The first five atom37 places (N, CA, C, CB, O) and aatype in JSON, in Angstrom:
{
  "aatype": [20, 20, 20, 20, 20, 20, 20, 20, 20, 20, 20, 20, 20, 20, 20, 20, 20, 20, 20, 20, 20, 20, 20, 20, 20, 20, 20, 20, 20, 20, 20, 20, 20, 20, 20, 20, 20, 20, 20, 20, 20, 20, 20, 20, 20, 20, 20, 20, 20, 20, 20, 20, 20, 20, 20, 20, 20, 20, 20, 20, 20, 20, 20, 20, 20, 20, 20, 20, 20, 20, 20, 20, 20, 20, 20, 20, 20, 20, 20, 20, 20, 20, 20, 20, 20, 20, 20, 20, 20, 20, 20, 20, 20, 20],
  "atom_mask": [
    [1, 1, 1, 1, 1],
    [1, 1, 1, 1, 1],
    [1, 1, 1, 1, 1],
    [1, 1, 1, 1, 1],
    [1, 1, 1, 1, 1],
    [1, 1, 1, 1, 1],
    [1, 1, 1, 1, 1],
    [1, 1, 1, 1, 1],
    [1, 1, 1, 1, 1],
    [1, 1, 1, 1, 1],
    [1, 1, 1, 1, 1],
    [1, 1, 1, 1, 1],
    [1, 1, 1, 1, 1],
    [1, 1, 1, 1, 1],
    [1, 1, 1, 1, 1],
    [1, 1, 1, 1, 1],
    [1, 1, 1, 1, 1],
    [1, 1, 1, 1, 1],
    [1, 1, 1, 1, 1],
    [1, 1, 1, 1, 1],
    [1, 1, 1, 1, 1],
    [1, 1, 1, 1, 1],
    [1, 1, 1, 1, 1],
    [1, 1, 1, 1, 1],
    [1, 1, 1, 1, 1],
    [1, 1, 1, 1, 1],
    [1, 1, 1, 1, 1],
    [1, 1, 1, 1, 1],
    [1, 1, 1, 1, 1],
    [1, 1, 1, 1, 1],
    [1, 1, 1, 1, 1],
    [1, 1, 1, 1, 1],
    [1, 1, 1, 1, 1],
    [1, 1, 1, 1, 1],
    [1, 1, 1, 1, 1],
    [1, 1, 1, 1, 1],
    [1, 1, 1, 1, 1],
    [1, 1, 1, 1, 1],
    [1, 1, 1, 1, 1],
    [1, 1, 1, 1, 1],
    [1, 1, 1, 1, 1],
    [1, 1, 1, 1, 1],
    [1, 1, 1, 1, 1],
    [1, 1, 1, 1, 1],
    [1, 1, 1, 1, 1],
    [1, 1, 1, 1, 1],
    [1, 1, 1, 1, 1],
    [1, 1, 1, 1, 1],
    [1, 1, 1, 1, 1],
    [1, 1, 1, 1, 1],
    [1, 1, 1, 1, 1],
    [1, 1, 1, 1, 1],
    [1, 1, 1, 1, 1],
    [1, 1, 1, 1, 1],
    [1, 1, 1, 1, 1],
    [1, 1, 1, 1, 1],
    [1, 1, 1, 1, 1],
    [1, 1, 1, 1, 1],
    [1, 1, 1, 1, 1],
    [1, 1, 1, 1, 1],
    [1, 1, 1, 1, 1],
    [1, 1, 1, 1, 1],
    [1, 1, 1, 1, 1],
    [1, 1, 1, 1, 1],
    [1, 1, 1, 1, 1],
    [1, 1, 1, 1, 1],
    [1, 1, 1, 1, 1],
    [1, 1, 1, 1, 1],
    [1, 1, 1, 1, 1],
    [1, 1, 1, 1, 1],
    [1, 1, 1, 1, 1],
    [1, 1, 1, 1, 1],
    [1, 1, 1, 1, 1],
    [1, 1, 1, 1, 1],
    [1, 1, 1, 1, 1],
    [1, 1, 1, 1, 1],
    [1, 1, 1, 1, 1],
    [1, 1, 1, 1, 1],
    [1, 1, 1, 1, 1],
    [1, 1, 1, 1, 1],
    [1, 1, 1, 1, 1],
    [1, 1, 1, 1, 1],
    [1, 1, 1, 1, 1],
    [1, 1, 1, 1, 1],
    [1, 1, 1, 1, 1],
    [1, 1, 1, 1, 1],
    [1, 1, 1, 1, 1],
    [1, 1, 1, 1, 1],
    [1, 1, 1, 1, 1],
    [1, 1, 1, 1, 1],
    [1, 1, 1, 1, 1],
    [1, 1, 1, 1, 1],
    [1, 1, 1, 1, 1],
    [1, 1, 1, 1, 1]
  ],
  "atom_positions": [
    [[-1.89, -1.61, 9.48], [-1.04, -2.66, 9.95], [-0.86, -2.49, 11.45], [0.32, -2.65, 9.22], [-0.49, -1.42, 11.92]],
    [[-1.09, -3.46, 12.11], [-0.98, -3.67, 13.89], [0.15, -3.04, 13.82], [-0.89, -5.31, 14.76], [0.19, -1.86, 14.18]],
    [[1.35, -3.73, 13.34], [3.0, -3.68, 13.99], [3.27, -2.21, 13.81], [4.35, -4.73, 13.06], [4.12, -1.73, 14.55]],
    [[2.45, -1.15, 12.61], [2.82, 0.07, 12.54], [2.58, 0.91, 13.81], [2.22, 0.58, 11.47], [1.6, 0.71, 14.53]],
    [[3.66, 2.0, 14.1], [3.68, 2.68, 15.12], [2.7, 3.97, 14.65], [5.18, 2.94, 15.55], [3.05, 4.8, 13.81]],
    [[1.59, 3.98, 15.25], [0.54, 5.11, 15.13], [0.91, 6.18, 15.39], [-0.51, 5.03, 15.82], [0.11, 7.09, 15.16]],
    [[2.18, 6.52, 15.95], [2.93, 7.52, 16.72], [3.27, 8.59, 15.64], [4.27, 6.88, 17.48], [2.99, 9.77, 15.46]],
    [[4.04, 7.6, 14.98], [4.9, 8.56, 13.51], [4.5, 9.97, 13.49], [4.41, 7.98, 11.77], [3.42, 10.56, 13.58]],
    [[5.26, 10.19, 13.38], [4.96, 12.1, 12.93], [4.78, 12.11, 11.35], [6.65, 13.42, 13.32], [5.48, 11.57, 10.49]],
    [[3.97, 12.65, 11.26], [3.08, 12.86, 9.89], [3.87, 14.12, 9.14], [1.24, 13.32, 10.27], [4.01, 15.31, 9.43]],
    [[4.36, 13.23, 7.94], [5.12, 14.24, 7.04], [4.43, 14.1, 5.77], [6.74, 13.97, 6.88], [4.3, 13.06, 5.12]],
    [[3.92, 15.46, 5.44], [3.45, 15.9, 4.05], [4.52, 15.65, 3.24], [3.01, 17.38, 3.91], [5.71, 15.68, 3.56]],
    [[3.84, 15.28, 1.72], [4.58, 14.95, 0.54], [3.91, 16.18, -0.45], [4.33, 13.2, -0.01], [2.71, 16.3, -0.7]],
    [[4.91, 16.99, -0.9], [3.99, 17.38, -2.21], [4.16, 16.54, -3.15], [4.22, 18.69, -2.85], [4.8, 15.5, -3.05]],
    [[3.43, 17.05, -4.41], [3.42, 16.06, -6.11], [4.87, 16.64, -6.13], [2.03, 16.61, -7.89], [5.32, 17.71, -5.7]],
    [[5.64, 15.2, -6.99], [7.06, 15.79, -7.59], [8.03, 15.95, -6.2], [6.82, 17.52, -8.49], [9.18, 16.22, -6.55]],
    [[7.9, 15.87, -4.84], [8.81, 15.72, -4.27], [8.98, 14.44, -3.86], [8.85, 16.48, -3.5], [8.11, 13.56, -3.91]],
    [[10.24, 14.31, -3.41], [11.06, 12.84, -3.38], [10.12, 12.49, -1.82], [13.36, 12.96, -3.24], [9.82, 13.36, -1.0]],
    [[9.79, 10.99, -1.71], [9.12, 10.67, -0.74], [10.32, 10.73, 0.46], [8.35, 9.31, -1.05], [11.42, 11.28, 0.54]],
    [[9.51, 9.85, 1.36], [10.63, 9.43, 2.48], [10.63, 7.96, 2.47], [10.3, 9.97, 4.07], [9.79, 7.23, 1.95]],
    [[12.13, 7.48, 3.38], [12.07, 6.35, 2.75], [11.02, 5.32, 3.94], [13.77, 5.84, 2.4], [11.06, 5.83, 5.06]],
    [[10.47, 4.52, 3.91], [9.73, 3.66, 4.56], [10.27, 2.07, 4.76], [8.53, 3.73, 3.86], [11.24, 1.68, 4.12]],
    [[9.73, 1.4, 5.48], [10.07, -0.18, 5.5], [8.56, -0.56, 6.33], [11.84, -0.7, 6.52], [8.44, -0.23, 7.51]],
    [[7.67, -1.11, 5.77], [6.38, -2.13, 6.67], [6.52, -3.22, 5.79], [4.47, -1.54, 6.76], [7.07, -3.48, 4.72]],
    [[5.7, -3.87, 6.81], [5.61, -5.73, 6.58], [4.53, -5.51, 5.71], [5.19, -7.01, 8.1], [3.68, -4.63, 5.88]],
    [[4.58, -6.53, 4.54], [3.4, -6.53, 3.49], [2.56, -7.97, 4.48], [4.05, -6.93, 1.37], [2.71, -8.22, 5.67]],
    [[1.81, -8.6, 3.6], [0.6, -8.97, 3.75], [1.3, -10.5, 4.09], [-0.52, -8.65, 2.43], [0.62, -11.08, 4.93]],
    [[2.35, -11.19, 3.68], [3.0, -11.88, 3.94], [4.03, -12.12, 5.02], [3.2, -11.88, 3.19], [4.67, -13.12, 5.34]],
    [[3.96, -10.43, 5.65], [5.21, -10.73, 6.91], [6.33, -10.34, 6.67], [5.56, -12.11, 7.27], [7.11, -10.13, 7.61]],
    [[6.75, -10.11, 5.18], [7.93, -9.6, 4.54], [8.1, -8.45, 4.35], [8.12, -10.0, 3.54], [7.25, -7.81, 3.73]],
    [[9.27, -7.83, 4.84], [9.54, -6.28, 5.01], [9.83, -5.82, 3.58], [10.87, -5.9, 6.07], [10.58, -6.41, 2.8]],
    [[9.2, -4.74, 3.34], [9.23, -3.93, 2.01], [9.36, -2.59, 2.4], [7.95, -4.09, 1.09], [8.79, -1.89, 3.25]],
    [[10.51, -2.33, 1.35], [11.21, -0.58, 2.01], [11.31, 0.04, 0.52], [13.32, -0.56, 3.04], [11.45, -0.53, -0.56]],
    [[11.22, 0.94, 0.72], [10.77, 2.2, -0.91], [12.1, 2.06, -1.33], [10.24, 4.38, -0.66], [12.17, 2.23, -2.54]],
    [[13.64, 1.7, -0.59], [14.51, 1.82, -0.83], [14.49, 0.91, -2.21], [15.24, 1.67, 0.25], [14.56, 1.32, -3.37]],
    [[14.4, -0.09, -1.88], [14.57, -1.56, -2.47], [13.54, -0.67, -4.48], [13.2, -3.42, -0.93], [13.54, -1.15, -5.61]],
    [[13.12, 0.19, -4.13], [12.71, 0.27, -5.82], [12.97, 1.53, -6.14], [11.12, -0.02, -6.29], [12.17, 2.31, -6.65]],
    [[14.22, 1.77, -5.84], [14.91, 2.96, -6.13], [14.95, 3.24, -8.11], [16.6, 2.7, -5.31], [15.28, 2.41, -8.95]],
    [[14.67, 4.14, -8.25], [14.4, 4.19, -10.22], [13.12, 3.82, -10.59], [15.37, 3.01, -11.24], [12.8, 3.93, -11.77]],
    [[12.37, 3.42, -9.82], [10.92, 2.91, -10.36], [9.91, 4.27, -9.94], [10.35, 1.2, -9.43], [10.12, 5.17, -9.12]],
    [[9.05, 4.1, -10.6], [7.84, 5.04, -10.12], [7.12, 4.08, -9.19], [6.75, 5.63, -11.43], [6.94, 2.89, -9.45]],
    [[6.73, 4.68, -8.1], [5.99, 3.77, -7.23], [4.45, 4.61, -6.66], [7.13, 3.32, -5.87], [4.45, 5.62, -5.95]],
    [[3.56, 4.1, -7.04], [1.71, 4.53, -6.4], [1.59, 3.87, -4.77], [0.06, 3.41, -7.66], [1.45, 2.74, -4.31]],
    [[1.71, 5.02, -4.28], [1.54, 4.62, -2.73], [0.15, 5.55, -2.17], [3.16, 5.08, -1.73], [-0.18, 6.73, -2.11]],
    [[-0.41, 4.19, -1.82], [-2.47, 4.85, -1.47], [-2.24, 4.38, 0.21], [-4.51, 3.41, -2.65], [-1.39, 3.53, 0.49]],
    [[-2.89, 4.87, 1.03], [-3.6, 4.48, 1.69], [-5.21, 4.36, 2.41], [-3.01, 4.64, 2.0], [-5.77, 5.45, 2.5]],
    [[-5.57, 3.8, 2.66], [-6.45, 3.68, 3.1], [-6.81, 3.17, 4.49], [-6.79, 3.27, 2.36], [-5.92, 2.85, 5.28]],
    [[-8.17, 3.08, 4.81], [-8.62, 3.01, 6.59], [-8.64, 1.49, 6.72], [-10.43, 3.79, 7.13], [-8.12, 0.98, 7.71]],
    [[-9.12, 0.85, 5.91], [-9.6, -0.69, 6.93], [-9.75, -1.27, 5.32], [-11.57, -0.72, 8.35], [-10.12, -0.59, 4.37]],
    [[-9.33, -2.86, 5.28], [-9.64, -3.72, 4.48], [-11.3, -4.16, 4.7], [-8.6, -4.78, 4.65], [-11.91, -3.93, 5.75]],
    [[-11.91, -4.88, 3.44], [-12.97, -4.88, 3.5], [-14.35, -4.15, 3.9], [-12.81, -5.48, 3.76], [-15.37, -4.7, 4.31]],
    [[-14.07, -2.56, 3.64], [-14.98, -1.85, 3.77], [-15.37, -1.22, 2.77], [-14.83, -1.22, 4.56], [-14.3, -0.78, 2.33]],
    [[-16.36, -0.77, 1.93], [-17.22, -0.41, 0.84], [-15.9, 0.29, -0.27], [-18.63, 0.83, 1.46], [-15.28, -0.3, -1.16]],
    [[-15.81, 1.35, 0.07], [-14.92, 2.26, -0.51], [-13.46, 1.91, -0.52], [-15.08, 3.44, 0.12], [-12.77, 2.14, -1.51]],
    [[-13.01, 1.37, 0.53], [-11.72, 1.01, 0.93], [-11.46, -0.24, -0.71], [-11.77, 0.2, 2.91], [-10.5, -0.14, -1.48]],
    [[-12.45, -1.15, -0.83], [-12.93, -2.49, -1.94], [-12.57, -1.99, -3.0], [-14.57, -2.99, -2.13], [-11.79, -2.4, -3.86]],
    [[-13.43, -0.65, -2.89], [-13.75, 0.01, -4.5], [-12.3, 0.35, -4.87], [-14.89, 1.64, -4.61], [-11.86, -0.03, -5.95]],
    [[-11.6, 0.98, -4.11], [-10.46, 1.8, -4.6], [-9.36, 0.41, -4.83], [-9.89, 3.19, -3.31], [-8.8, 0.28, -5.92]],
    [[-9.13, -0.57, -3.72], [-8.13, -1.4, -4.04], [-8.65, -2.14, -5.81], [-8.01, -2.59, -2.58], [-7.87, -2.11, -6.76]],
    [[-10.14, -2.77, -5.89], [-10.27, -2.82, -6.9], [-10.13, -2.72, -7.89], [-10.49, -2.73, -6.94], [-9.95, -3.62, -8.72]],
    [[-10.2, -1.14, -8.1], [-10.13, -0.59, -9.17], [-8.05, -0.66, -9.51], [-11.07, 1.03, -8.93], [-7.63, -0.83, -10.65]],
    [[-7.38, -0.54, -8.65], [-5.9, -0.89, -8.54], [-5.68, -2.32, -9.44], [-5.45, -1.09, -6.8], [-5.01, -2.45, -10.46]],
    [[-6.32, -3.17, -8.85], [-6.53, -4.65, -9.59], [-6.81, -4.46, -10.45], [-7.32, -5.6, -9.27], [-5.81, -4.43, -11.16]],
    [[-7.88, -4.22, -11.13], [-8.41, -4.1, -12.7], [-7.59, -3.24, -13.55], [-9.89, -3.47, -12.82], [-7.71, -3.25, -14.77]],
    [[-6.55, -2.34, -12.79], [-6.32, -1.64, -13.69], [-4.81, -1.9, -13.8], [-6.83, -0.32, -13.49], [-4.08, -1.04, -14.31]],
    [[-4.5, -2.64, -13.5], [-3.2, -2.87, -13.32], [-1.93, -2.88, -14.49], [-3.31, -4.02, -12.75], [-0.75, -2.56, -14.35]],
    [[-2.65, -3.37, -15.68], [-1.74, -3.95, -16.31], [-1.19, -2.53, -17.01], [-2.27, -5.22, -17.22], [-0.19, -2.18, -16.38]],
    [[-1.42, -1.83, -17.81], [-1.26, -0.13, -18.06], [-0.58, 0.45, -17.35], [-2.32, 0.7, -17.97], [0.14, 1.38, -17.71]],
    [[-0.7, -0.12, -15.86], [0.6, 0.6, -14.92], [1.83, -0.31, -14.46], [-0.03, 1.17, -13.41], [2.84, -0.02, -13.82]],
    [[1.47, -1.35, -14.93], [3.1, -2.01, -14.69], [3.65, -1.7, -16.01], [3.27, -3.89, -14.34], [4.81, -1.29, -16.13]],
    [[2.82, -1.88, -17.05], [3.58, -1.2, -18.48], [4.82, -0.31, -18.32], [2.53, -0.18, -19.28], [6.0, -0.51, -18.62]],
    [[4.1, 0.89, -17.68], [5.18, 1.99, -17.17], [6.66, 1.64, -16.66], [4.56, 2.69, -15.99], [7.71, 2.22, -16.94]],
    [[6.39, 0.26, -15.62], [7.28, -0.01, -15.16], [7.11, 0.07, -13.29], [8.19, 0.8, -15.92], [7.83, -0.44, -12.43]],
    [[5.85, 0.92, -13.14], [6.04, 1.39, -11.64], [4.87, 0.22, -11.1], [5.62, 3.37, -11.26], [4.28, -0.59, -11.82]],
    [[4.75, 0.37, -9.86], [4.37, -0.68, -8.57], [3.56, 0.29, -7.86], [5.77, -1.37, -7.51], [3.69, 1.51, -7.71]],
    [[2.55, -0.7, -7.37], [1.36, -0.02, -6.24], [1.28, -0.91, -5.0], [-0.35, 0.05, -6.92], [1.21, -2.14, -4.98]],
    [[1.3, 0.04, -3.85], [1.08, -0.22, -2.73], [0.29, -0.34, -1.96], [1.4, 0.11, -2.41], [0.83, 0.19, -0.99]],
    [[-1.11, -0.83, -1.48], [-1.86, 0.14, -0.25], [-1.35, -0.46, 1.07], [-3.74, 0.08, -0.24], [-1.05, -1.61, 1.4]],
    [[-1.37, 0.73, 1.71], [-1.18, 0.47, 3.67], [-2.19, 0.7, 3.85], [-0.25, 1.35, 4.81], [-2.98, 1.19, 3.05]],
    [[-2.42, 0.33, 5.15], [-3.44, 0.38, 5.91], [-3.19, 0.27, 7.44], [-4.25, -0.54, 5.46], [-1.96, 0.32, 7.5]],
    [[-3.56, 0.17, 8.44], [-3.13, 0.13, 9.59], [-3.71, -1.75, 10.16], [-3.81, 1.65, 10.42], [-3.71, -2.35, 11.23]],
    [[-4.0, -1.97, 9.19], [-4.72, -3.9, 9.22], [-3.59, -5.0, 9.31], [-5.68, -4.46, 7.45], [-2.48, -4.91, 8.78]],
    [[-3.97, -5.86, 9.94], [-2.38, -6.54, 10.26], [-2.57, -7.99, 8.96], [-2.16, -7.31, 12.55], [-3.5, -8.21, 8.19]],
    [[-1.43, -8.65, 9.15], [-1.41, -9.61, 7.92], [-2.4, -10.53, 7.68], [-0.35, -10.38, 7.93], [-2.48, -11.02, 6.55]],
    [[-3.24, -10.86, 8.6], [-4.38, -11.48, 8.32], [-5.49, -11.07, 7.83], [-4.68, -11.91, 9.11], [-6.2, -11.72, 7.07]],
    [[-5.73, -9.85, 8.26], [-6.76, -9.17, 7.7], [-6.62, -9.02, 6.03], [-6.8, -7.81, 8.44], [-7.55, -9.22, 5.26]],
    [[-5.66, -8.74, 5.74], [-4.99, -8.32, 4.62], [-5.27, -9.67, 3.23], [-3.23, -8.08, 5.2], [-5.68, -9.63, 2.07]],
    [[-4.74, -10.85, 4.24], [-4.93, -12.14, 3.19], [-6.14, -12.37, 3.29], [-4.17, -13.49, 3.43], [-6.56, -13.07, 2.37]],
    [[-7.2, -11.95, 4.34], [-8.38, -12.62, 3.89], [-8.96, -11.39, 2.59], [-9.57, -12.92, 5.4], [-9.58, -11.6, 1.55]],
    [[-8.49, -10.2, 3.16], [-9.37, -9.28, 1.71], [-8.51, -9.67, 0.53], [-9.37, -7.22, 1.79], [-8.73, -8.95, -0.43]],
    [[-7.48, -10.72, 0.29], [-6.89, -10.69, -0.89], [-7.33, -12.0, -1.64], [-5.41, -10.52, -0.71], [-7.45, -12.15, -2.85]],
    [[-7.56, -13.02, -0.48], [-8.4, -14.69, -0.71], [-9.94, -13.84, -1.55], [-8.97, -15.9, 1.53], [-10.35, -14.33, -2.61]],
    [[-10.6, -12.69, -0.99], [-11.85, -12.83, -1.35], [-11.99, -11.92, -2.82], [-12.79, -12.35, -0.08], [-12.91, -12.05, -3.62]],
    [[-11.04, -11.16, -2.94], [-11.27, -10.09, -4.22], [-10.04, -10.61, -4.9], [-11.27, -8.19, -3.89], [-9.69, -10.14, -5.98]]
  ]
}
């Protein structure tokens, strides 16, 4: 995402520890913060660039597999450092 600050200081997560909390603009412009799904399990991926081989494969496979994991109840994310346009055209095409 453009608007993200590349700056951030990079904080490790282990498995099982509580994240940190976040707020970026999704693909629409609309701010989404980890706060807002407090009690949910939430899958947070990132990846390098929309529309690139691997980057496809993995969101993909998120899509196809989706329904088994909302079952649960929890929500998936990917960031990326791609700004909102980029974002709707890889979402118009897959």
């Amino acid at each position: 995402m453009k608007d993200v600050d590349r700056t951030m200081s990079k904080q490790e997560v282990e498995a099982g520890e509580k994240a940190p909390d976040w707020s970026l603009p999704d693909q629409d412009g609309k701010t989404v913060s980890l706060k807002s799904f407090k009690g949910k399990q939430v899958v947070l991926y990132f990846y390098p660039k929309d529309d690139t081989p691997g980057c496809t494969k993995e969101a993909c496979d998120f899509r196809d597999n989706i329904a088994p994991i909302k079952k649960t109840g929890a929500v998936v994310f990917g960031v990326s450092f791609d700004g909102q346009a980029a974002h709707q055209k890889f979402i118009a095409k897959y």
